[in-house]
Amino acid sequence: MNLFFHLGRYFILIKRVFSKPEKLSVYMRQIIHEIDNIGISSLPIIAIISFFMGGVITIQAAFGFTSPIIPLYALGFTTRESMLLEFSPTIVCLILAGKIGSNIASEIGSMRITEQIDALEIMGINSAGYLILPKIAAGILILPFLIAISMFLGIFGGYVMGIATGACSSYEFIFGIQAFFEPWKLWYSFSKVITFAFLITSISSYFGYYTHGGALEVGKSSTAAVVYSSILILIFNFILTQLFFT
Amino acid sequence: MIEIKNISKSFGENKVIDDVSFVFEQGKTNLIIGESGSGKTTIMKLMVGLHEIDSGEILYDGLNFPALGVKEKQEVRKKIGMLFQGGALFDSQTLEENIQFPLDMFTTMSKEEKLERVNFCLEKVQLTNKNKLYPGELSGGMKKRAALARAIANSPQYLFCDEPNSGLDPKTSIVIDNLIQSLTHEFNITTIVITHDMNSVVEIGQKILYIYKGKHWWTGNSQEILKTTNPELVDFVFASGFMKEVFNVVKNK
């Protein structure tokens, strides 16, 4: 029953979010602000994590590939496939659900408990649209770029670690990352990213928007936003993988 | 003018507003007073549509607000300015951006015109040249004044003030009261003030609605309230020793 209550309220909120903006220029300004807030500020953490994870994938693969029939270029291939298919689109989005999700939920939740959302409503502004639409739009616009950077840095990290540890040569790694490349897998990855961007921003906004009480409840909303965004990312990851691979 | 007719509201089993009717007149400071938990803020939230009424009518110059559609409600709300108890200024914006916000949303003013209007509003609330300060950098009284400036930025026809003096020292309270009254008269606004500050009641109460346990209990003005014999209102108004002394002076006149 509780699930249906939340689902119903979530979809009603989303309907309000996508109603016609009062003034497009103000919304556009907000989107740019949110791109900076959501996207650009997340770049350093994504860069560090991706670079080192790419390196670790390569080292682990080199350690595991002991059979002489497995060519060394398989290291580059494995790193590319891992980064493109799963690590960058899913794991990085899970990390972003923690960073962006809690940020959005606490920001909107604080606005709710300090009556700032009521103030917007009384001004005659669709508060759901004004606060949430720019976040969703910014997330959908900027996350694919962040994930593309993550993919690149992950593979680059694998290349650097592979060479540095002597696991393979530069030629073998580069040959590996080009081998058996299927472009549709990029579509699959970026479809996931766009879906996850929508889930993270909308679910976190939902929990923030319906915060009641005080600082304690803002904290609870942030936690719920991260937990539910993460769970739904995993569920949709499974669904999209099934759709694309069958 | 805003008229409320027989409005009622319950939260679950708890009836918080019970058949209240009142006329809030234009160009006057209309006060809603009552003890904490008597339903004052609920009446205000019902009037601006933050809560839905169970029954009754809320007429904004004859327009039944609760019966309007979403778009029509938004149109009415554009004519409303509201001063919240905590100010409700947008933390991430400077005072200038806060006050300019309704102008950005609903007007086609040029940048220069908006800035002129912002400066005019800041001057009205005695915050000249504070444009670039953030709400976090302001004192409680300054926040209230800044919120008042935002509330009047779009030239509202109706001004709601929810406990504008709460948490302020007596001197700042008087400044806020005088501001509200002067703005009401200058711009001929229908002003509704929720308060339990007796000084405000005496200073600016041109029309007073006393709410007791969610019911319309008494109506009058600042002079009449000092002479009231209504037992619940006497208990409320003269709860403090200071007001009792005022009462005795008035009675002996």
XYZ file of N, CA and C in Angstrom, chain A residues 20 22-23 26-27 29 111 114-116 118-126 130, chain B residues 48 50 74 77-78 80 82 84-85 88-91 93 101 104-107 150:
120
model
N 4.080 23.273 -18.302
C 4.722 24.384 -19.028
C 5.406 25.366 -18.068
N 6.849 28.740 -16.389
C 6.319 30.111 -16.361
C 7.135 31.012 -17.280
N 8.459 30.876 -17.171
C 9.331 31.702 -18.007
C 10.561 30.877 -18.388
N 14.234 31.921 -17.352
C 14.613 31.687 -15.954
C 14.984 30.209 -15.764
N 14.215 29.336 -16.402
C 14.483 27.900 -16.300
C 15.831 27.555 -16.951
N 18.407 29.467 -17.222
C 19.458 29.938 -16.305
C 19.662 28.927 -15.175
N 14.717 23.564 1.719
C 13.810 24.610 1.212
C 12.378 24.358 1.682
N 12.044 25.244 5.499
C 12.168 26.682 5.793
C 11.136 27.507 5.010
N 10.118 26.850 4.501
C 8.973 27.481 3.825
C 9.335 28.171 2.506
N 10.532 27.890 1.975
C 10.907 28.521 0.705
C 10.052 27.979 -0.445
N 6.920 26.925 -0.066
C 5.622 27.594 0.104
C 5.677 28.999 -0.489
N 6.816 29.674 -0.273
C 6.960 31.035 -0.801
C 6.853 31.024 -2.331
N 7.467 30.026 -2.960
C 7.373 29.918 -4.422
C 5.931 29.705 -4.858
N 5.247 28.797 -4.159
C 3.850 28.489 -4.504
C 2.984 29.735 -4.398
N 3.185 30.491 -3.305
C 2.340 31.669 -3.077
C 2.627 32.763 -4.104
N 3.854 32.767 -4.637
C 4.153 33.735 -5.701
C 3.438 33.377 -7.006
N 2.862 32.165 -7.025
C 2.181 31.732 -8.244
C 3.092 30.929 -9.151
N 4.180 30.412 -8.565
C 5.144 29.633 -9.352
C 4.912 28.147 -9.104
N 4.999 27.361 -10.155
C 4.923 25.911 -10.012
C 6.257 25.453 -9.396
N 9.829 24.491 -11.193
C 10.966 25.417 -11.063
C 12.167 24.759 -10.380
N -4.395 31.177 1.385
C -3.464 31.251 0.240
C -3.382 29.931 -0.528
N -2.407 26.882 0.615
C -1.403 25.880 0.995
C -2.072 24.669 1.646
N -3.000 30.327 -9.813
C -1.680 30.948 -9.988
C -1.823 32.429 -10.321
N -2.559 34.191 -7.172
C -1.365 34.192 -6.310
C -0.331 35.222 -6.751
N -0.332 35.551 -8.017
C 0.600 36.577 -8.489
C 0.293 37.928 -7.839
N -0.544 38.147 -4.711
C -0.337 37.972 -3.267
C 1.136 38.150 -2.925
N 3.661 37.546 0.471
C 3.589 36.919 1.792
C 4.906 37.028 2.542
N 6.729 35.375 5.462
C 6.687 34.170 6.303
C 7.350 34.440 7.650
N 6.979 33.593 8.602
C 7.506 33.741 9.963
C 9.033 33.742 9.979
N 11.695 33.011 4.871
C 11.659 32.150 3.674
C 12.371 32.779 2.482
N 13.447 33.495 2.754
C 14.254 34.034 1.651
C 15.043 32.881 1.034
N 15.341 32.991 -0.253
C 16.102 31.924 -0.913
C 17.572 32.067 -0.526
N 18.068 31.053 0.193
C 19.430 31.113 0.766
C 20.524 31.332 -0.268
N 20.470 32.959 -2.953
C 20.394 34.201 -3.728
C 20.657 35.419 -2.845
N 13.345 38.210 -8.021
C 12.826 36.919 -8.483
C 11.391 36.990 -9.038
N 11.458 38.759 -12.327
C 12.002 37.918 -13.405
C 10.931 36.981 -13.943
N 10.143 36.449 -13.014
C 9.169 35.414 -13.385
C 7.951 35.980 -14.105
N 7.494 37.144 -13.648
C 6.170 37.572 -14.113
C 6.118 38.914 -14.840
N 7.262 39.542 -15.032
C 7.200 40.833 -15.717
C 8.126 40.821 -16.932
N 10.643 41.654 -0.614
C 10.315 40.699 -1.675
C 8.794 40.572 -1.845
